[in-house]
Amino acid sequence: MAVKKEDLNASNVVDVFFKGWLNQLRLLEDIEQRSLQVIKSQKEWIQGTRDQYDQLEENSKKLTTDWKVNVEEFLAKGQKEVGGQNFSELLNKIEDIGHKSQTIAFLPGKASFDILLNSRDQFEKTYIDALEQQKKAREELTKVYEESLEQLKQSEFSLFKPFELQAK
């Protein structure tokens, strides 16, 4: 009976070692998944900031338009002509200049966000591709490791089998 216990212990040690190795692989996969979650959260943050930036630009243009409308209403109550030039035409030009200058002012920021989003998307794709390659390599290694482990178990079983037969 002592031989069976040794055989059982040898098998248990190998199983414990194998389970520990598999747990490390699972931990690595968990870390990979958390990294992907961080990348996706980063994308949401960048996109949200970009959307707020767009909203700021829209609000700025609306403010310019509202300013023009208020000035027109004020002038409608008063005098329309000053120095021979029509105020409505002048206000339209001022509004147009305001919108164009706001577009020019916001353009570098928008371009920066677009570049940031594109580079982040490219990084995510590269990272996912690398994870897929690592996963394939791990699966191949696990298969080889399992086969080797099974051979080791069979060898140990064959080694202890004669002792077990003698003990009977």
PDB file of N, CA and C in Angstrom, residues 47-59 106 109-110:
ATOM      1  N   GLN A  47     -12.439  60.439 -27.176  1.00  0.00           N
ATOM      2  CA  GLN A  47     -13.596  60.788 -28.000  1.00  0.00           C
ATOM      3  C   GLN A  47     -14.504  61.761 -27.261  1.00  0.00           C
ATOM      4  N   GLY A  48     -14.695  61.558 -25.963  1.00  0.00           N
ATOM      5  CA  GLY A  48     -15.519  62.471 -25.170  1.00  0.00           C
ATOM      6  C   GLY A  48     -14.928  63.870 -25.132  1.00  0.00           C
ATOM      7  N   THR A  49     -13.617  63.945 -24.975  1.00  0.00           N
ATOM      8  CA  THR A  49     -12.941  65.245 -24.967  1.00  0.00           C
ATOM      9  C   THR A  49     -13.070  65.911 -26.332  1.00  0.00           C
ATOM     10  N   ARG A  50     -12.944  65.118 -27.394  1.00  0.00           N
ATOM     11  CA  ARG A  50     -13.088  65.641 -28.761  1.00  0.00           C
ATOM     12  C   ARG A  50     -14.508  66.176 -28.954  1.00  0.00           C
ATOM     13  N   ASP A  51     -15.491  65.449 -28.477  1.00  0.00           N
ATOM     14  CA  ASP A  51     -16.888  65.899 -28.588  1.00  0.00           C
ATOM     15  C   ASP A  51     -17.117  67.202 -27.824  1.00  0.00           C
ATOM     16  N   GLN A  52     -16.528  67.323 -26.645  1.00  0.00           N
ATOM     17  CA  GLN A  52     -16.657  68.561 -25.867  1.00  0.00           C
ATOM     18  C   GLN A  52     -15.988  69.722 -26.599  1.00  0.00           C
ATOM     19  N   TYR A  53     -14.869  69.440 -27.228  1.00  0.00           N
ATOM     20  CA  TYR A  53     -14.162  70.459 -27.998  1.00  0.00           C
ATOM     21  C   TYR A  53     -15.038  70.935 -29.161  1.00  0.00           C
ATOM     22  N   ASP A  54     -15.679  69.988 -29.845  1.00  0.00           N
ATOM     23  CA  ASP A  54     -16.601  70.346 -30.934  1.00  0.00           C
ATOM     24  C   ASP A  54     -17.764  71.184 -30.408  1.00  0.00           C
ATOM     25  N   GLN A  55     -18.291  70.814 -29.256  1.00  0.00           N
ATOM     26  CA  GLN A  55     -19.394  71.560 -28.645  1.00  0.00           C
ATOM     27  C   GLN A  55     -18.955  72.982 -28.293  1.00  0.00           C
ATOM     28  N   LEU A  56     -17.725  73.110 -27.799  1.00  0.00           N
ATOM     29  CA  LEU A  56     -17.186  74.436 -27.484  1.00  0.00           C
ATOM     30  C   LEU A  56     -17.120  75.299 -28.742  1.00  0.00           C
ATOM     31  N   GLU A  57     -16.690  74.701 -29.845  1.00  0.00           N
ATOM     32  CA  GLU A  57     -16.627  75.446 -31.105  1.00  0.00           C
ATOM     33  C   GLU A  57     -18.030  75.868 -31.549  1.00  0.00           C
ATOM     34  N   GLU A  58     -18.982  74.956 -31.467  1.00  0.00           N
ATOM     35  CA  GLU A  58     -20.359  75.288 -31.850  1.00  0.00           C
ATOM     36  C   GLU A  58     -20.921  76.406 -30.979  1.00  0.00           C
ATOM     37  N   ASN A  59     -20.685  76.325 -29.685  1.00  0.00           N
ATOM     38  CA  ASN A  59     -21.169  77.366 -28.768  1.00  0.00           C
ATOM     39  C   ASN A  59     -20.526  78.715 -29.079  1.00  0.00           C
ATOM     40  N   PHE A 106      -9.898  76.604 -33.810  1.00  0.00           N
ATOM     41  CA  PHE A 106     -10.196  75.261 -33.311  1.00  0.00           C
ATOM     42  C   PHE A 106      -9.578  74.152 -34.166  1.00  0.00           C
ATOM     43  N   GLY A 109      -6.577  72.052 -32.653  1.00  0.00           N
ATOM     44  CA  GLY A 109      -7.043  71.175 -31.578  1.00  0.00           C
ATOM     45  C   GLY A 109      -7.770  69.959 -32.119  1.00  0.00           C
ATOM     46  N   LYS A 110      -8.630  70.181 -33.109  1.00  0.00           N
ATOM     47  CA  LYS A 110      -9.353  69.067 -33.722  1.00  0.00           C
ATOM     48  C   LYS A 110      -8.379  68.103 -34.392  1.00  0.00           C
TER      49      LYS A 110
END
